[in-house]
Amino acid sequence: MRFRAFWRLLALVPSAVGLAPFGQALAAAGELGVRHRIDVIVSAEPDAPILSRLRGEKGELSFTVRLSANSKESRFFGMLRPSFPDIVVPDGKPLVQQTKLWEEDVCHQRRGLPKVTVTRLEGRFGEGEGRIEISAINRHIGLLVPPDELTPGIKLEPGSDSLGLFYAFRAQTRNSRLNVDLKIYPIDCFL
């Protein structure tokens, strides 16, 4: 009985070896990769000081995002520093509408999401004595807790919109009550 099982197994080897190059060629011709796009939206909580005191006033915001997106085909590490100079404090709408922050040019193997962290948020709204200055940073080991602490990495529910499926993360300031939402879109592509 062992003898028959051995010969059956031995008979399957040539057919498996014969199909192996066909499977490799098929996989190489249509191997699916990914590239990522990151968009940003800045909003204020309903109880934010700028909404209660400065509706309709002009202001500006800037922030720093640390980004690490590394794969065999594409390597990026750096600080992105977007700024939005002409913001009018709206009524119930985001301060900054969805805006593209970064996008990969190269298709690469799937290796997970890029690592993004909002490390600083600064802004000014209003004029004169009613002016509000915003300066929020992350907490660092060995330093005092900042007056307006920025809490990054709050995971939001994934979703989809006109650009496709996205994963979302929020950075939120404690006192100024602002949110920086980062949407990461994995875009399918062929290697």
PDB file of N, CA, C and O in Angstrom, residues 3-35:
ATOM      1  N   PHE A   3       3.767   1.441  -1.224  1.00  0.00           N
ATOM      2  CA  PHE A   3       4.400   1.465  -2.525  1.00  0.00           C
ATOM      3  C   PHE A   3       3.534   2.194  -3.547  1.00  0.00           C
ATOM      4  O   PHE A   3       4.007   3.018  -4.297  1.00  0.00           O
ATOM      5  N   ARG A   4       2.201   1.926  -3.559  1.00  0.00           N
ATOM      6  CA  ARG A   4       1.279   2.585  -4.479  1.00  0.00           C
ATOM      7  C   ARG A   4       1.189   4.081  -4.182  1.00  0.00           C
ATOM      8  O   ARG A   4       1.158   4.906  -5.095  1.00  0.00           O
ATOM      9  N   ALA A   5       1.107   4.468  -2.921  1.00  0.00           N
ATOM     10  CA  ALA A   5       1.027   5.884  -2.549  1.00  0.00           C
ATOM     11  C   ALA A   5       2.281   6.622  -3.002  1.00  0.00           C
ATOM     12  O   ALA A   5       2.209   7.758  -3.483  1.00  0.00           O
ATOM     13  N   PHE A   6       3.425   5.999  -2.860  1.00  0.00           N
ATOM     14  CA  PHE A   6       4.677   6.614  -3.283  1.00  0.00           C
ATOM     15  C   PHE A   6       4.672   6.859  -4.784  1.00  0.00           C
ATOM     16  O   PHE A   6       5.057   7.929  -5.252  1.00  0.00           O
ATOM     17  N   TRP A   7       4.230   5.877  -5.570  1.00  0.00           N
ATOM     18  CA  TRP A   7       4.215   6.029  -7.033  1.00  0.00           C
ATOM     19  C   TRP A   7       3.182   7.055  -7.481  1.00  0.00           C
ATOM     20  O   TRP A   7       3.403   7.789  -8.450  1.00  0.00           O
ATOM     21  N   ARG A   8       2.065   7.152  -6.804  1.00  0.00           N
ATOM     22  CA  ARG A   8       1.073   8.179  -7.158  1.00  0.00           C
ATOM     23  C   ARG A   8       1.652   9.579  -6.912  1.00  0.00           C
ATOM     24  O   ARG A   8       1.468  10.481  -7.722  1.00  0.00           O
ATOM     25  N   LEU A   9       2.310   9.722  -5.786  1.00  0.00           N
ATOM     26  CA  LEU A   9       2.929  11.007  -5.468  1.00  0.00           C
ATOM     27  C   LEU A   9       4.016  11.331  -6.480  1.00  0.00           C
ATOM     28  O   LEU A   9       4.127  12.462  -6.955  1.00  0.00           O
ATOM     29  N   LEU A  10       4.800  10.343  -6.824  1.00  0.00           N
ATOM     30  CA  LEU A  10       5.857  10.525  -7.801  1.00  0.00           C
ATOM     31  C   LEU A  10       5.288  10.875  -9.176  1.00  0.00           C
ATOM     32  O   LEU A  10       5.868  11.679  -9.918  1.00  0.00           O
ATOM     33  N   ALA A  11       4.122  10.360  -9.530  1.00  0.00           N
ATOM     34  CA  ALA A  11       3.479  10.659 -10.815  1.00  0.00           C
ATOM     35  C   ALA A  11       2.969  12.099 -10.848  1.00  0.00           C
ATOM     36  O   ALA A  11       2.882  12.706 -11.916  1.00  0.00           O
ATOM     37  N   LEU A  12       2.624  12.699  -9.702  1.00  0.00           N
ATOM     38  CA  LEU A  12       2.125  14.074  -9.655  1.00  0.00           C
ATOM     39  C   LEU A  12       3.232  15.116  -9.790  1.00  0.00           C
ATOM     40  O   LEU A  12       2.975  16.235 -10.198  1.00  0.00           O
ATOM     41  N   VAL A  13       4.460  14.753  -9.478  1.00  0.00           N
ATOM     42  CA  VAL A  13       5.566  15.711  -9.502  1.00  0.00           C
ATOM     43  C   VAL A  13       5.768  16.321 -10.889  1.00  0.00           C
ATOM     44  O   VAL A  13       5.847  17.547 -11.011  1.00  0.00           O
ATOM     45  N   PRO A  14       5.849  15.552 -11.986  1.00  0.00           N
ATOM     46  CA  PRO A  14       6.059  16.184 -13.299  1.00  0.00           C
ATOM     47  C   PRO A  14       4.927  17.144 -13.681  1.00  0.00           C
ATOM     48  O   PRO A  14       5.170  18.192 -14.265  1.00  0.00           O
ATOM     49  N   SER A  15       3.690  16.800 -13.350  1.00  0.00           N
ATOM     50  CA  SER A  15       2.596  17.696 -13.722  1.00  0.00           C
ATOM     51  C   SER A  15       2.648  18.984 -12.897  1.00  0.00           C
ATOM     52  O   SER A  15       2.363  20.064 -13.403  1.00  0.00           O
ATOM     53  N   ALA A  16       3.026  18.920 -11.636  1.00  0.00           N
ATOM     54  CA  ALA A  16       3.143  20.127 -10.809  1.00  0.00           C
ATOM     55  C   ALA A  16       4.299  20.988 -11.290  1.00  0.00           C
ATOM     56  O   ALA A  16       4.193  22.206 -11.353  1.00  0.00           O
ATOM     57  N   VAL A  17       5.413  20.361 -11.644  1.00  0.00           N
ATOM     58  CA  VAL A  17       6.566  21.102 -12.135  1.00  0.00           C
ATOM     59  C   VAL A  17       6.243  21.739 -13.481  1.00  0.00           C
ATOM     60  O   VAL A  17       6.629  22.870 -13.759  1.00  0.00           O
ATOM     61  N   GLY A  18       5.465  21.071 -14.291  1.00  0.00           N
ATOM     62  CA  GLY A  18       5.091  21.609 -15.601  1.00  0.00           C
ATOM     63  C   GLY A  18       4.169  22.820 -15.485  1.00  0.00           C
ATOM     64  O   GLY A  18       4.202  23.716 -16.312  1.00  0.00           O
ATOM     65  N   LEU A  19       3.319  22.885 -14.474  1.00  0.00           N
ATOM     66  CA  LEU A  19       2.392  24.003 -14.302  1.00  0.00           C
ATOM     67  C   LEU A  19       3.022  25.180 -13.561  1.00  0.00           C
ATOM     68  O   LEU A  19       2.494  26.285 -13.610  1.00  0.00           O
ATOM     69  N   ALA A  20       4.127  24.962 -12.875  1.00  0.00           N
ATOM     70  CA  ALA A  20       4.733  26.030 -12.074  1.00  0.00           C
ATOM     71  C   ALA A  20       5.117  27.245 -12.916  1.00  0.00           C
ATOM     72  O   ALA A  20       4.779  28.367 -12.550  1.00  0.00           O
ATOM     73  N   PRO A  21       5.802  27.118 -14.050  1.00  0.00           N
ATOM     74  CA  PRO A  21       6.138  28.311 -14.837  1.00  0.00           C
ATOM     75  C   PRO A  21       4.894  29.052 -15.335  1.00  0.00           C
ATOM     76  O   PRO A  21       4.879  30.268 -15.418  1.00  0.00           O
ATOM     77  N   PHE A  22       3.838  28.323 -15.659  1.00  0.00           N
ATOM     78  CA  PHE A  22       2.604  28.952 -16.107  1.00  0.00           C
ATOM     79  C   PHE A  22       2.009  29.833 -15.003  1.00  0.00           C
ATOM     80  O   PHE A  22       1.596  30.958 -15.244  1.00  0.00           O
ATOM     81  N   GLY A  23       2.004  29.345 -13.786  1.00  0.00           N
ATOM     82  CA  GLY A  23       1.491  30.108 -12.643  1.00  0.00           C
ATOM     83  C   GLY A  23       2.341  31.328 -12.355  1.00  0.00           C
ATOM     84  O   GLY A  23       1.818  32.401 -12.053  1.00  0.00           O
ATOM     85  N   GLN A  24       3.659  31.204 -12.487  1.00  0.00           N
ATOM     86  CA  GLN A  24       4.548  32.349 -12.259  1.00  0.00           C
ATOM     87  C   GLN A  24       4.348  33.409 -13.333  1.00  0.00           C
ATOM     88  O   GLN A  24       4.323  34.594 -13.046  1.00  0.00           O
ATOM     89  N   ALA A  25       4.184  33.008 -14.573  1.00  0.00           N
ATOM     90  CA  ALA A  25       3.973  33.967 -15.660  1.00  0.00           C
ATOM     91  C   ALA A  25       2.648  34.688 -15.485  1.00  0.00           C
ATOM     92  O   ALA A  25       2.547  35.895 -15.707  1.00  0.00           O
ATOM     93  N   LEU A  26       1.625  33.964 -15.072  1.00  0.00           N
ATOM     94  CA  LEU A  26       0.324  34.568 -14.849  1.00  0.00           C
ATOM     95  C   LEU A  26       0.386  35.579 -13.707  1.00  0.00           C
ATOM     96  O   LEU A  26      -0.156  36.682 -13.808  1.00  0.00           O
ATOM     97  N   ALA A  27       1.075  35.251 -12.628  1.00  0.00           N
ATOM     98  CA  ALA A  27       1.195  36.154 -11.482  1.00  0.00           C
ATOM     99  C   ALA A  27       2.021  37.383 -11.845  1.00  0.00           C
ATOM    100  O   ALA A  27       1.699  38.491 -11.437  1.00  0.00           O
ATOM    101  N   ALA A  28       3.104  37.187 -12.630  1.00  0.00           N
ATOM    102  CA  ALA A  28       3.967  38.315 -12.985  1.00  0.00           C
ATOM    103  C   ALA A  28       3.241  39.285 -13.917  1.00  0.00           C
ATOM    104  O   ALA A  28       3.456  40.490 -13.858  1.00  0.00           O
ATOM    105  N   ALA A  29       2.374  38.780 -14.790  1.00  0.00           N
ATOM    106  CA  ALA A  29       1.694  39.636 -15.746  1.00  0.00           C
ATOM    107  C   ALA A  29       0.667  40.544 -15.064  1.00  0.00           C
ATOM    108  O   ALA A  29       0.458  41.661 -15.493  1.00  0.00           O
ATOM    109  N   GLY A  30       0.038  40.102 -14.019  1.00  0.00           N
ATOM    110  CA  GLY A  30      -1.020  40.895 -13.402  1.00  0.00           C
ATOM    111  C   GLY A  30      -0.884  41.032 -11.910  1.00  0.00           C
ATOM    112  O   GLY A  30      -1.888  41.022 -11.217  1.00  0.00           O
ATOM    113  N   GLU A  31       0.327  41.183 -11.394  1.00  0.00           N
ATOM    114  CA  GLU A  31       0.521  41.291  -9.953  1.00  0.00           C
ATOM    115  C   GLU A  31      -0.012  42.631  -9.469  1.00  0.00           C
ATOM    116  O   GLU A  31       0.338  43.687  -9.983  1.00  0.00           O
ATOM    117  N   LEU A  32      -0.870  42.583  -8.490  1.00  0.00           N
ATOM    118  CA  LEU A  32      -1.538  43.776  -7.990  1.00  0.00           C
ATOM    119  C   LEU A  32      -0.722  44.422  -6.883  1.00  0.00           C
ATOM    120  O   LEU A  32      -0.346  43.764  -5.911  1.00  0.00           O
ATOM    121  N   GLY A  33      -0.451  45.692  -7.036  1.00  0.00           N
ATOM    122  CA  GLY A  33       0.267  46.460  -6.029  1.00  0.00           C
ATOM    123  C   GLY A  33      -0.614  47.561  -5.484  1.00  0.00           C
ATOM    124  O   GLY A  33      -1.836  47.562  -5.674  1.00  0.00           O
ATOM    125  N   VAL A  34       0.010  48.533  -4.842  1.00  0.00           N
ATOM    126  CA  VAL A  34      -0.740  49.628  -4.231  1.00  0.00           C
ATOM    127  C   VAL A  34       0.120  50.890  -4.235  1.00  0.00           C
ATOM    128  O   VAL A  34       1.343  50.824  -4.261  1.00  0.00           O
ATOM    129  N   ARG A  35      -0.517  52.027  -4.257  1.00  0.00           N
ATOM    130  CA  ARG A  35       0.126  53.301  -3.964  1.00  0.00           C
ATOM    131  C   ARG A  35      -0.844  54.052  -3.053  1.00  0.00           C
ATOM    132  O   ARG A  35      -2.040  53.773  -3.046  1.00  0.00           O
TER     133      ARG A  35
END
